[in-house]
Coordinates of C-alpha atoms in Angstrom, one line a residue:
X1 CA 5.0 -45.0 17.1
X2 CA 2.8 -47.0 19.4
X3 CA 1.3 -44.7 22.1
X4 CA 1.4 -46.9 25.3
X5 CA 1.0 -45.6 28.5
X6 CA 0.7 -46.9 31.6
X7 CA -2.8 -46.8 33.6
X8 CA -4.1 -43.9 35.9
X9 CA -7.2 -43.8 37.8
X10 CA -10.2 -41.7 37.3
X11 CA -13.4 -42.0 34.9
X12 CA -12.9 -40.0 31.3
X13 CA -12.8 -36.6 32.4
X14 CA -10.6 -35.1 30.2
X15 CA -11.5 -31.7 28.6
X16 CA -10.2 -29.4 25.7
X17 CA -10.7 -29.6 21.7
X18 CA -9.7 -32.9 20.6
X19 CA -9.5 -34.6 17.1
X20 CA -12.5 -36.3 16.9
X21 CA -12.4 -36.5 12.8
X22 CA -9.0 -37.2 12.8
X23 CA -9.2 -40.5 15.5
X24 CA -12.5 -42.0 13.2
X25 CA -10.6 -41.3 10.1
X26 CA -7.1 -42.2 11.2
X27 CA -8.6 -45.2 13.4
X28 CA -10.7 -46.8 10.8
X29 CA -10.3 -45.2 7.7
X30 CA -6.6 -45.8 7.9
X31 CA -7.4 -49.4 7.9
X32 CA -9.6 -48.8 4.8
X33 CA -12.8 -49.9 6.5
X34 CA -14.6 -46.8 5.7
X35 CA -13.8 -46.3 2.3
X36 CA -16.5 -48.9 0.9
X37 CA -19.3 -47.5 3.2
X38 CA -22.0 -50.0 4.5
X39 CA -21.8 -52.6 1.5
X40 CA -17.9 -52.6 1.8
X41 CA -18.5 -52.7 5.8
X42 CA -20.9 -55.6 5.5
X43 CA -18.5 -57.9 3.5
X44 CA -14.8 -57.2 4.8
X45 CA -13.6 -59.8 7.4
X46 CA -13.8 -63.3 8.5
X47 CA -13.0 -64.5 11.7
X48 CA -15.0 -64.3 15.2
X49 CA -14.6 -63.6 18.7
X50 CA -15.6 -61.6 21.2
X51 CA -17.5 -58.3 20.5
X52 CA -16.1 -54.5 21.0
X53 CA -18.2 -53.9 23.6
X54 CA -15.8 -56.4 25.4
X55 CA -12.9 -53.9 25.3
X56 CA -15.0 -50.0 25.5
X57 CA -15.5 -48.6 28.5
X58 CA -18.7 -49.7 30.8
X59 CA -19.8 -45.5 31.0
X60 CA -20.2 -44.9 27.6
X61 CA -23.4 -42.6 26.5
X62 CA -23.1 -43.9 23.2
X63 CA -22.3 -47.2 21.3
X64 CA -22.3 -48.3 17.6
X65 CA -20.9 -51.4 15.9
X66 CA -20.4 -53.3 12.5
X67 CA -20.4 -56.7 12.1
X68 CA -18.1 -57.1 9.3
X69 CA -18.5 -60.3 8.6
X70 CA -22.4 -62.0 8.6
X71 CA -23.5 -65.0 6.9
X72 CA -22.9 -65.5 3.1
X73 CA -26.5 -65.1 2.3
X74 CA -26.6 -61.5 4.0
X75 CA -23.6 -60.4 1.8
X76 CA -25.2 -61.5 -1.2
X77 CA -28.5 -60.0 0.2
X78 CA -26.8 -56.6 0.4
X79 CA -25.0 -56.6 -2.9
X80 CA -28.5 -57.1 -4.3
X81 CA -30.2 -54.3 -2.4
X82 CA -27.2 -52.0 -2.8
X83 CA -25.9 -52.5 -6.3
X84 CA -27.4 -55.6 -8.3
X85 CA -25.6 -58.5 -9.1
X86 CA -24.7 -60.6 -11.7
X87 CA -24.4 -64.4 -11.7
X88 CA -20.4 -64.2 -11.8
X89 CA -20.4 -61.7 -9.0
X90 CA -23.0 -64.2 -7.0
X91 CA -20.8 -66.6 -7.6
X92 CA -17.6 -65.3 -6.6
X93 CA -19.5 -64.4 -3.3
X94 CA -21.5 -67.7 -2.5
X95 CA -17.7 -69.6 -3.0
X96 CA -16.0 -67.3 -0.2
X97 CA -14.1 -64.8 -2.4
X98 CA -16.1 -61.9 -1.5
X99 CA -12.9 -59.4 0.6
X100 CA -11.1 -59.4 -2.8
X101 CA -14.2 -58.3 -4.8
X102 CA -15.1 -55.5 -2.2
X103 CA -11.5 -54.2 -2.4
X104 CA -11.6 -54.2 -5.9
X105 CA -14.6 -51.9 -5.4
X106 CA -12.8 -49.5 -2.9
X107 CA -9.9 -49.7 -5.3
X108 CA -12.6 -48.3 -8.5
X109 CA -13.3 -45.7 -6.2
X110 CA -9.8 -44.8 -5.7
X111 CA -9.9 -44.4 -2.4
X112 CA -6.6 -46.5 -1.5
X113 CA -3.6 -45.2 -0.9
X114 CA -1.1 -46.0 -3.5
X115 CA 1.8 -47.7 -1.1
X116 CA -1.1 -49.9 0.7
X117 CA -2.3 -53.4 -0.6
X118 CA -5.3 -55.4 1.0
X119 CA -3.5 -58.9 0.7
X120 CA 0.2 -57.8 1.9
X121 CA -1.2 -54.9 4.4
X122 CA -4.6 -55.3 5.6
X123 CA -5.7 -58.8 5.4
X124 CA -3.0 -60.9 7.5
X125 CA -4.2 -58.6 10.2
X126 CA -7.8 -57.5 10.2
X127 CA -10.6 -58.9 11.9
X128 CA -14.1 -58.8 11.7
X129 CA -15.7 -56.2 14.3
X130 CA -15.3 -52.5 15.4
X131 CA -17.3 -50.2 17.6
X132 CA -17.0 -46.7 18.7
X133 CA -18.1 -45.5 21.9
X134 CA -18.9 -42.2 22.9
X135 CA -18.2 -41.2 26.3
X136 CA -18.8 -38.1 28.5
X137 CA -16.0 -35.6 29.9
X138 CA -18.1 -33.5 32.3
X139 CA -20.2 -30.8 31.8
X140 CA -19.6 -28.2 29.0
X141 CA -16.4 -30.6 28.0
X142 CA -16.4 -32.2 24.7
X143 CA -16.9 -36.0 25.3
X144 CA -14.2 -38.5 24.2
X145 CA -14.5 -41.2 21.7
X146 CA -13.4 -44.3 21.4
X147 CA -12.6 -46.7 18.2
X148 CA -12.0 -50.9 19.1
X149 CA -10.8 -52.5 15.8
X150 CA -11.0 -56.5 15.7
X151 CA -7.5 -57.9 14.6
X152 CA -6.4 -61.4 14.2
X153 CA -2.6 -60.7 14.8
X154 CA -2.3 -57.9 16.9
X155 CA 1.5 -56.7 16.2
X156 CA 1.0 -57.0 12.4
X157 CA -1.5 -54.2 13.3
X158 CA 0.3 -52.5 15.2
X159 CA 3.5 -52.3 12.5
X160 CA 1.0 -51.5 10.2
X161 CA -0.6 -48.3 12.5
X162 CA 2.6 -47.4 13.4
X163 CA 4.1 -46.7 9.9
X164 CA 0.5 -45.2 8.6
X165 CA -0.7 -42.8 11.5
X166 CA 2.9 -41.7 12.4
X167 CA 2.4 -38.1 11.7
X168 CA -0.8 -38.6 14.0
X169 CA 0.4 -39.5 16.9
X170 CA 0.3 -36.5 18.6
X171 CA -3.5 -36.4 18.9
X172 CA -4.3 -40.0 18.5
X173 CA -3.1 -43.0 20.6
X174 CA -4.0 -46.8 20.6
X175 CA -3.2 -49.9 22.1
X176 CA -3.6 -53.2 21.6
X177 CA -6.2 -54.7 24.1
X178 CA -6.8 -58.7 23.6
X179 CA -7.9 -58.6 20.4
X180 CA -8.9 -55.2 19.4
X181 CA -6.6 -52.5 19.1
X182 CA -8.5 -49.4 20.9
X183 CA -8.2 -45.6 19.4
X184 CA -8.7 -42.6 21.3
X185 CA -7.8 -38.9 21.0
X186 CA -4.2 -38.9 22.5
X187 CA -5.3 -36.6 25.4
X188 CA -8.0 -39.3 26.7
X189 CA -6.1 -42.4 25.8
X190 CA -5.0 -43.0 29.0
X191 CA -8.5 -42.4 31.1
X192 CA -10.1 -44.8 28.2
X193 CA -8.2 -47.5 29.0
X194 CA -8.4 -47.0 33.0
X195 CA -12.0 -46.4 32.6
X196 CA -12.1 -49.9 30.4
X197 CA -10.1 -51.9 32.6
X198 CA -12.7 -51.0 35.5
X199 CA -15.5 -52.2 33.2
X200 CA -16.7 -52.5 30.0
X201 CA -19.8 -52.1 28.2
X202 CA -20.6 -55.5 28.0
X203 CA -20.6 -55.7 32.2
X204 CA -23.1 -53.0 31.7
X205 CA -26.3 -54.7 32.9
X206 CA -29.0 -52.7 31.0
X207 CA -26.9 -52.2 27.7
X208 CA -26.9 -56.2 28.2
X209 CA -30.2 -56.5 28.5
X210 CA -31.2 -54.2 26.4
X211 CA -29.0 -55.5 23.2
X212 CA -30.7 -58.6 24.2
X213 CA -34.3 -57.8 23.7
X214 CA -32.9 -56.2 20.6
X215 CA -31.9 -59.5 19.1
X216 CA -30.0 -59.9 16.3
X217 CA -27.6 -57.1 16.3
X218 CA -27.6 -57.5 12.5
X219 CA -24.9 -56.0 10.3
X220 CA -24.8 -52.5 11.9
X221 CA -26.1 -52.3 16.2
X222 CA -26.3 -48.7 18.4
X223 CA -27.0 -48.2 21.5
X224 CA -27.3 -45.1 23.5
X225 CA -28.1 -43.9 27.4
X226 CA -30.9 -40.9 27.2
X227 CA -29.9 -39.7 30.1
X228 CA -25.9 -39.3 29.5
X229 CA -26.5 -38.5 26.0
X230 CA -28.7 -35.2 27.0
X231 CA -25.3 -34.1 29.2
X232 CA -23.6 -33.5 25.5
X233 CA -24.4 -30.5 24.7
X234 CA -24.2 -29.7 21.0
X235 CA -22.2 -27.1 21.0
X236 CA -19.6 -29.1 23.3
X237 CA -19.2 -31.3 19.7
X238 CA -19.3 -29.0 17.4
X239 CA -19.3 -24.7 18.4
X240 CA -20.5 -23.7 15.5
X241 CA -24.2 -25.2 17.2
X242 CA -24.0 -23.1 20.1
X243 CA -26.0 -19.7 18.6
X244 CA -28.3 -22.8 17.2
X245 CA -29.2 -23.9 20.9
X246 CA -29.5 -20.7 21.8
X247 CA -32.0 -19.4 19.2
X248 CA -34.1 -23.0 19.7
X249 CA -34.0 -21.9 23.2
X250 CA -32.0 -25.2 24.5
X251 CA -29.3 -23.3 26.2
X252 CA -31.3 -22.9 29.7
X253 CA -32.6 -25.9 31.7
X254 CA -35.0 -28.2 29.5
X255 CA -37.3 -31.0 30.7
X256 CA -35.1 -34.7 32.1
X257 CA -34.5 -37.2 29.4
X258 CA -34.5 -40.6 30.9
X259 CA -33.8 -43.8 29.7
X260 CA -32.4 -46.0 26.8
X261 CA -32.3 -46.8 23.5
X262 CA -30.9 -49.5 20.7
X263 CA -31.2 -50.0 16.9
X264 CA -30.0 -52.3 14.6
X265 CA -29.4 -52.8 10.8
X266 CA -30.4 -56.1 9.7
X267 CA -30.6 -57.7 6.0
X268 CA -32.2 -60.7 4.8
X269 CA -32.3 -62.1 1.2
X270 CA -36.3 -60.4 0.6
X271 CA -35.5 -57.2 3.2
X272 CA -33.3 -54.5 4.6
X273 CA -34.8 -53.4 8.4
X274 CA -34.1 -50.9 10.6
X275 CA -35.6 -52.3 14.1
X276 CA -35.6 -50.4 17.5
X277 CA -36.3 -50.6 21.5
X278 CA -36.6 -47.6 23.9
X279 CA -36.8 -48.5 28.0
X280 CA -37.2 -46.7 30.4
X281 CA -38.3 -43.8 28.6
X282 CA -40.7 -41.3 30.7
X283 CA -43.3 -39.0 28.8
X284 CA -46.5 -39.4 27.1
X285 CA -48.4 -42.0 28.3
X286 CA -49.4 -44.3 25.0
X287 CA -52.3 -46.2 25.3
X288 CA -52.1 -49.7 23.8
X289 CA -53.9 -50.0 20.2
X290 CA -57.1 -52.7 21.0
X291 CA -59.3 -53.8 18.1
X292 CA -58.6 -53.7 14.3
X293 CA -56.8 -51.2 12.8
X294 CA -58.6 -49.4 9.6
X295 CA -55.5 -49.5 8.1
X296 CA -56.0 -53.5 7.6
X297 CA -59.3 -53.1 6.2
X298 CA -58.2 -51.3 3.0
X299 CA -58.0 -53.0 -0.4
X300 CA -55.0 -55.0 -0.6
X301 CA -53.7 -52.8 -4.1
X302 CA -53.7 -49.6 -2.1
X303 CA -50.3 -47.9 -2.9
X304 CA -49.7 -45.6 0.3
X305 CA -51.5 -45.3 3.7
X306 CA -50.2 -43.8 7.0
X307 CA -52.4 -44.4 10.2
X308 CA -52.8 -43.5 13.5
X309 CA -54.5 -45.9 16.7
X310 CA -55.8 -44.4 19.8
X311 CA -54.6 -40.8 18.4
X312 CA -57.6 -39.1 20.3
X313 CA -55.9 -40.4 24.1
X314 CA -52.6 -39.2 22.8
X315 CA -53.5 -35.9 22.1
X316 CA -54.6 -35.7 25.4
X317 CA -52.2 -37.8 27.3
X318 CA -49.6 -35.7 25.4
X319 CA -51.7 -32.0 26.0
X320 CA -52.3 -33.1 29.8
X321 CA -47.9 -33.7 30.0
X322 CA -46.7 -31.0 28.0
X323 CA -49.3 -28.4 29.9
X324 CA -47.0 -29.0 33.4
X325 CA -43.8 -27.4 31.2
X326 CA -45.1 -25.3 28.3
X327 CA -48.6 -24.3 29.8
X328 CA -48.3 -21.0 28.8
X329 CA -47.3 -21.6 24.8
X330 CA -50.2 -24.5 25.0
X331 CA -52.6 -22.2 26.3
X332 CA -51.7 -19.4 23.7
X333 CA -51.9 -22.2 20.9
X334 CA -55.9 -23.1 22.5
X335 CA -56.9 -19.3 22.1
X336 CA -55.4 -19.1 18.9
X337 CA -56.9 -21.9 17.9
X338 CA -60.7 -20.7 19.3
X339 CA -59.9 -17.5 17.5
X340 CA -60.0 -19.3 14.3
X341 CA -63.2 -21.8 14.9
X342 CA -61.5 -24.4 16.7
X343 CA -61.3 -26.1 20.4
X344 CA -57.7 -27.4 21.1
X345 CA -56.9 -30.0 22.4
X346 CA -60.6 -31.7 21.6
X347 CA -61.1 -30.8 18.0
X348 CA -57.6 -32.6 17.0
X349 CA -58.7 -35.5 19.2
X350 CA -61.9 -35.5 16.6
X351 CA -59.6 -35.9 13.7
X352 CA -57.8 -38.5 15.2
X353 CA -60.3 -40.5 16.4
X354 CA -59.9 -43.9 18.2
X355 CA -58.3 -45.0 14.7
X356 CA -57.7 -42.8 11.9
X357 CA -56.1 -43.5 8.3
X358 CA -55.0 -41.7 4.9
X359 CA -55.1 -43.8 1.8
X360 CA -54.1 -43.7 -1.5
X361 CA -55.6 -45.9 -4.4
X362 CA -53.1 -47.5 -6.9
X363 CA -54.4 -45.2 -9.6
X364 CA -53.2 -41.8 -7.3
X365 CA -50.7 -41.5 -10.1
X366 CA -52.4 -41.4 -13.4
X367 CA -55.6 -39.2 -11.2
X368 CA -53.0 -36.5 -10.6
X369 CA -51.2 -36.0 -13.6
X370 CA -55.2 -35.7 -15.7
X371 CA -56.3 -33.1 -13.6
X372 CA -57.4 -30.2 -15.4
X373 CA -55.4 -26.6 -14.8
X374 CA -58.7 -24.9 -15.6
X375 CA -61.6 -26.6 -13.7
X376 CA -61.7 -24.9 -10.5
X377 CA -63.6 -27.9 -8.7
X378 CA -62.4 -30.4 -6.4
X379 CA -60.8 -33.3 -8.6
X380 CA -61.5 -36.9 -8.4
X381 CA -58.4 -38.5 -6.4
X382 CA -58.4 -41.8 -5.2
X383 CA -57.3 -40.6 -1.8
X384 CA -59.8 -40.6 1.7
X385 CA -59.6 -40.1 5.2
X386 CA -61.2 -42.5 7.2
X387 CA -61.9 -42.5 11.1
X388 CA -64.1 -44.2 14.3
X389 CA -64.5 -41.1 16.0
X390 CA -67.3 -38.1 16.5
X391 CA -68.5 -38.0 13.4
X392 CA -70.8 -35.1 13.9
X393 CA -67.7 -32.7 15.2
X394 CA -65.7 -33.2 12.1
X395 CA -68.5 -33.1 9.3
X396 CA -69.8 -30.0 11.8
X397 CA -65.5 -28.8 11.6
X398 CA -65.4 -29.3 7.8
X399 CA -69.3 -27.6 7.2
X400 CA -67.4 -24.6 8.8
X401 CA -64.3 -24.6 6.6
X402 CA -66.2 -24.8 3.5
X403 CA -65.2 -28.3 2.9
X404 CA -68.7 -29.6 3.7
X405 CA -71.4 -31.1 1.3
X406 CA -70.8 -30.4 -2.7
X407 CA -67.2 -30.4 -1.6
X408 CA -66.5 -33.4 -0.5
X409 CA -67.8 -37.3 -0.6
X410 CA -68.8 -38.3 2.8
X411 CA -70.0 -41.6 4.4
X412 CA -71.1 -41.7 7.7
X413 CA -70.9 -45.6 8.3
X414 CA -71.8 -46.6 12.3
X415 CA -69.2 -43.8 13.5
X416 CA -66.5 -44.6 11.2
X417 CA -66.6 -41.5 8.9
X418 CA -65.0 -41.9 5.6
X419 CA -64.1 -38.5 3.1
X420 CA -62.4 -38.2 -0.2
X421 CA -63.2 -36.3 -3.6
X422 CA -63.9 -39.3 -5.7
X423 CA -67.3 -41.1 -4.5
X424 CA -66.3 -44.9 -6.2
X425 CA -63.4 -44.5 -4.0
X426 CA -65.1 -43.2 -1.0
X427 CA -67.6 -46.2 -1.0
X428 CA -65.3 -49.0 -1.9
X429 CA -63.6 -48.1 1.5
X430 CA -66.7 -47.9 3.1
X431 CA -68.3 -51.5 1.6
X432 CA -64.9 -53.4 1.7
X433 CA -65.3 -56.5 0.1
X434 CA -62.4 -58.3 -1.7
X435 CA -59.1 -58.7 -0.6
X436 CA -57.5 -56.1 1.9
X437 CA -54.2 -55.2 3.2
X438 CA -54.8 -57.7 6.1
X439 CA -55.0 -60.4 3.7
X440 CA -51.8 -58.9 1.4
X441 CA -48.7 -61.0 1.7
X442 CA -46.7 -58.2 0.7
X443 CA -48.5 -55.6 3.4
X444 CA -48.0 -57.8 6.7
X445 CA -43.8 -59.0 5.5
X446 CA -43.6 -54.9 5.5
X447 CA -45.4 -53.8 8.1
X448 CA -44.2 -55.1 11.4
X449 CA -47.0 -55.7 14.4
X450 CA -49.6 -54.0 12.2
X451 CA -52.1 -55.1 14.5
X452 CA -50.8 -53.6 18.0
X453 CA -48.8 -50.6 16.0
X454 CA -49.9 -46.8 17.2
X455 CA -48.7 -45.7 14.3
X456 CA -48.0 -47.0 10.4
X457 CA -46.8 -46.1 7.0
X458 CA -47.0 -48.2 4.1
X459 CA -46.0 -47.9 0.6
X460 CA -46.3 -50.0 -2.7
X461 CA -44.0 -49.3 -4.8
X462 CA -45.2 -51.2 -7.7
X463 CA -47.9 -47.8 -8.9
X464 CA -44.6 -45.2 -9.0
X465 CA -42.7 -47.8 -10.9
X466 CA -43.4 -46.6 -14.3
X467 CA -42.9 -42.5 -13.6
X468 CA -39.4 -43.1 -11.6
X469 CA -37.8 -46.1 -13.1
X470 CA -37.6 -44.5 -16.5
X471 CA -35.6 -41.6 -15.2
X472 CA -33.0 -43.6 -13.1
X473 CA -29.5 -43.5 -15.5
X474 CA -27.1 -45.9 -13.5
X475 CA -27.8 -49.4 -14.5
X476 CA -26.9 -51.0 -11.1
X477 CA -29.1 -48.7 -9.1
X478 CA -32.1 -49.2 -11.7
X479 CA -31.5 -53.0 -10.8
X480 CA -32.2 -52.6 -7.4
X481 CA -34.8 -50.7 -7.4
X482 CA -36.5 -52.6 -9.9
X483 CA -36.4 -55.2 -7.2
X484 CA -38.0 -52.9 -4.5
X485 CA -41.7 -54.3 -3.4
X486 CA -43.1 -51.8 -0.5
X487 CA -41.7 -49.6 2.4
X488 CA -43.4 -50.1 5.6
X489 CA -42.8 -47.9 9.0
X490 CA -45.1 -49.0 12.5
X491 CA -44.2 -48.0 16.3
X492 CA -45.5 -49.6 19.2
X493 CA -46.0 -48.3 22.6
X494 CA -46.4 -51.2 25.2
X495 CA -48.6 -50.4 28.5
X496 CA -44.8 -50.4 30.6
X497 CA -43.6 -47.2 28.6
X498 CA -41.0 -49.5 26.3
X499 CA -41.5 -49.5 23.2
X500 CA -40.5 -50.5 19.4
X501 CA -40.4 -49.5 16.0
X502 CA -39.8 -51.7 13.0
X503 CA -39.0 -50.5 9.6
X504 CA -38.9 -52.6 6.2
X505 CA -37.8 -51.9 2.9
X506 CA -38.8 -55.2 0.9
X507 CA -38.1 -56.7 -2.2
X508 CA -40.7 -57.5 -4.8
X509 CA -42.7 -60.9 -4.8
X510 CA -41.1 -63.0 -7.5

């Protein structure tokens, strides 16, 4: 039976062990929306209207949402990344029939249950949104969730709950709310909806704005307050964490989180990304990346390369803002360090330099697997270091270390000082010439903001093809990742605190 109960006042402040597995499963898997995962997510549905956050409660630590129904081409999209697809399955998709063939995926899997059918008992009702929302009880309490399901006819759903979660309905409740029906653990149900009715999340002026800097909430959107979040404690979700917290030392008072974050899961026919916006967030004080990144000066068939901008300010800023909480472990770490032939924090800002990068040459592979298991020297690997920095203080650090001269190839080019084991390597870096990753196609649709980004990771794919592919069994995954391009990761800290981070899996040039 529908649990309906009339309104009380008072935020969600509701304690005690509640089902939390049972409302996510009962609340959405009951309706079969979990049962196909993201792909299945991505692709059931078809009306609009107005968005969960519309019907959750305005407080909430925590948000997440799928978009169930996107445009044609990002259904295809994902069938492509996710499983492959054949021009009968394209088809079927492109013309409108795409529900039917994701049930008759979740069907495959057998994860239906026997009595329940998606055109008689799931399609006349379901619409194409839900969100869950997390939201805090008080301190030490276990917070309550909340589940808003879309529906297009509102007591079709309702018959449908009814019938299904009967045996559930002492410790989960819903209601039908416009045009979401609204789950919550049966001992919070009430406080949800009082809380809800005095506003939701989408009054909430910096989830607003922050979803809107975001842009497009793509196929999967989360947002989350720092600050509310951090009164969770783990153990509150789950007990079993509490002798976890204690051990890591978390159970006493630890430094204020502050502000916000949001991430979203877009697709596009040539990418899958994961993008992301903190604000408001105190710490570390990033400086902003100025001039051009080494990363863009290597040759545009380099297969991996992670980089760092302005990494000799961070270690400070981040040594000068940790040293007012954790002076004494930092201090401890310095005369360790000294101990051992090194000067914290200044001999890590050496490595780091102004900009720093690690590279890998498309031949990495075939280098590695020739090197000799009885030749005790240093092989040649296509694979440097390269920094603008104090030159002198690293070659002086690596003299020291014994990997100096005869060791490793070194360049010393105007303070940008570039090492590796293989000396064509060392000085194609060093020369350039050619094309670079600046210049690649494939490089700047991967790496987002590669020019202002603190930080990147970049991978071609197309040099590992050959060792991995071959071992891959299942024909539909082999597809897809015969159509995977590059993987590119970059973070940007703006001069206000706020920041980004991007990151691209993309599909190969064709």
């Amino acid at each position: 039976m529908t649990t309906v109960t009339e309104t009380s006042e008072g935020d969600v402040t509701e304690g005690g062990k509640r089902s939390r597995g049972l409302l996510i499963a009962g609340g959405v898997g009951a309706v079969v929306l979990v049962g196909g995962g993201i792909a299945g997510a991505v692709m059931l549905g078809s009306n609009g209207g107005d968005r969960p956050d519309s019907v959750l409660p305005e407080n909430a630590a925590a948000y997440v949402q799928i978009d169930m129904d996107p445009s044609v081409g990002t259904k295809i999209a994902a069938v492509r990344f996710f499983q492959g697809l054949d021009p009968e399955v394209e088809e079927r998709l492109s013309e409108g029939d795409w529900r039917e063939w994701v049930w008759e995926q979740i069907e495959a899997e057998g994860d239906v249950p026997s009595n329940v059918t998606f055109a008689e008992d799931i399609e006349p009702w379901l619409g194409d949104r839900a969100g869950m929302a997390m939201l805090p009880s008080g301190e030490g309490e276990e917070p309550a969730v909340a589940v808003a399901l879309q529906v297009k006819d509102g007591d079709a759903a309702l018959a449908f709950l009814d019938e299904q979660m009967a045996s559930s309905a002492d410790e989960v409740g819903y209601y039908l709310e416009g045009d979401y029906v609204v789950f919550s653990q049966a001992e919070t149900l009430d406080a949800v909806r009082s809380a809800a009715e005095s506003g939701t999340l989408a009054d909430n002026d910096s989830y607003t704005s922050d979803m809107s800097d975001l842009g497009d909430a793509g196929i999967v959107a989360m947002w989350a307050d720092l600050a509310q979040a951090d009164d969770i404690s783990a153990s509150s979700l789950n007990p079993s964490l509490a002798m976890a917290e204690e051990e890591l030392g978390l159970e006493g008072e630890q430094p204020e989180v502050t502000g916000r974050m949001a991430a979203t899961l877009r697709l596009t026919p040539d990418a899958i990304e994961m993008h992301g916006i903190s604000r408001g967030v105190e710490g570390v004080a990033v400086p902003a990346t100025d001039g051009t990144p080494l990363i863009t000066e290597l040759p545009a068939d380099t297969a991996v390369a992670l980089s760092v901008e302005n990494g000799a300010e961070m270690v400070q800023a981040a040594w000068d803002h940790y040293s007012e909480t954790y002076g004494e472990e930092l201090q401890q770490a310095a005369d360790e360090a000294e101990a051992a032939g090194f000067v914290l924090p200044d001999d890590l800002k050496a490595v780091l330099g102004d900009s720093m990068v690690l590279s890998a040459g498309p031949g990495i592979v075939d280098a590695a697997m020739n090197i000799s298991g009885t030749d005790p020297s240093v092989p040649a690997l296509p694979v440097a270091y390269r920094a603008t920095t104090d030159t002198a203080r690293v070659q002086e650090l690596l003299n020291s270390n014994g990997m100096g001269a005869g060791v490793l190839v070194s360049r010393d080019d105007e303070g940008t000082l570039t090492l590796g084991s293989d000396q064509a390597y060392v000085d194609a870096l060093a020369e350039g010439g050619g094309d670079t990753l600046g210049d690649s196609s494939l490089f700047t649709s991967t790496v987002a903001d590669a020019d202002e980004a603190q930080m990147v990771l970049y991978v071609d794919v197309a040099p590992f093809e050959q060792y991995y592919l071959p071992q891959v069994t299942d024909e539909n995954a082999r597809t897809s990742l015969e159509k995977l391009g590059a993987i590119g990761i970059s973070s940007v800290v703006e001069d206000s605190g706020d920041g980004r981070f991007t990151m691209r899996v993309v599909a190969d040039e064709e």
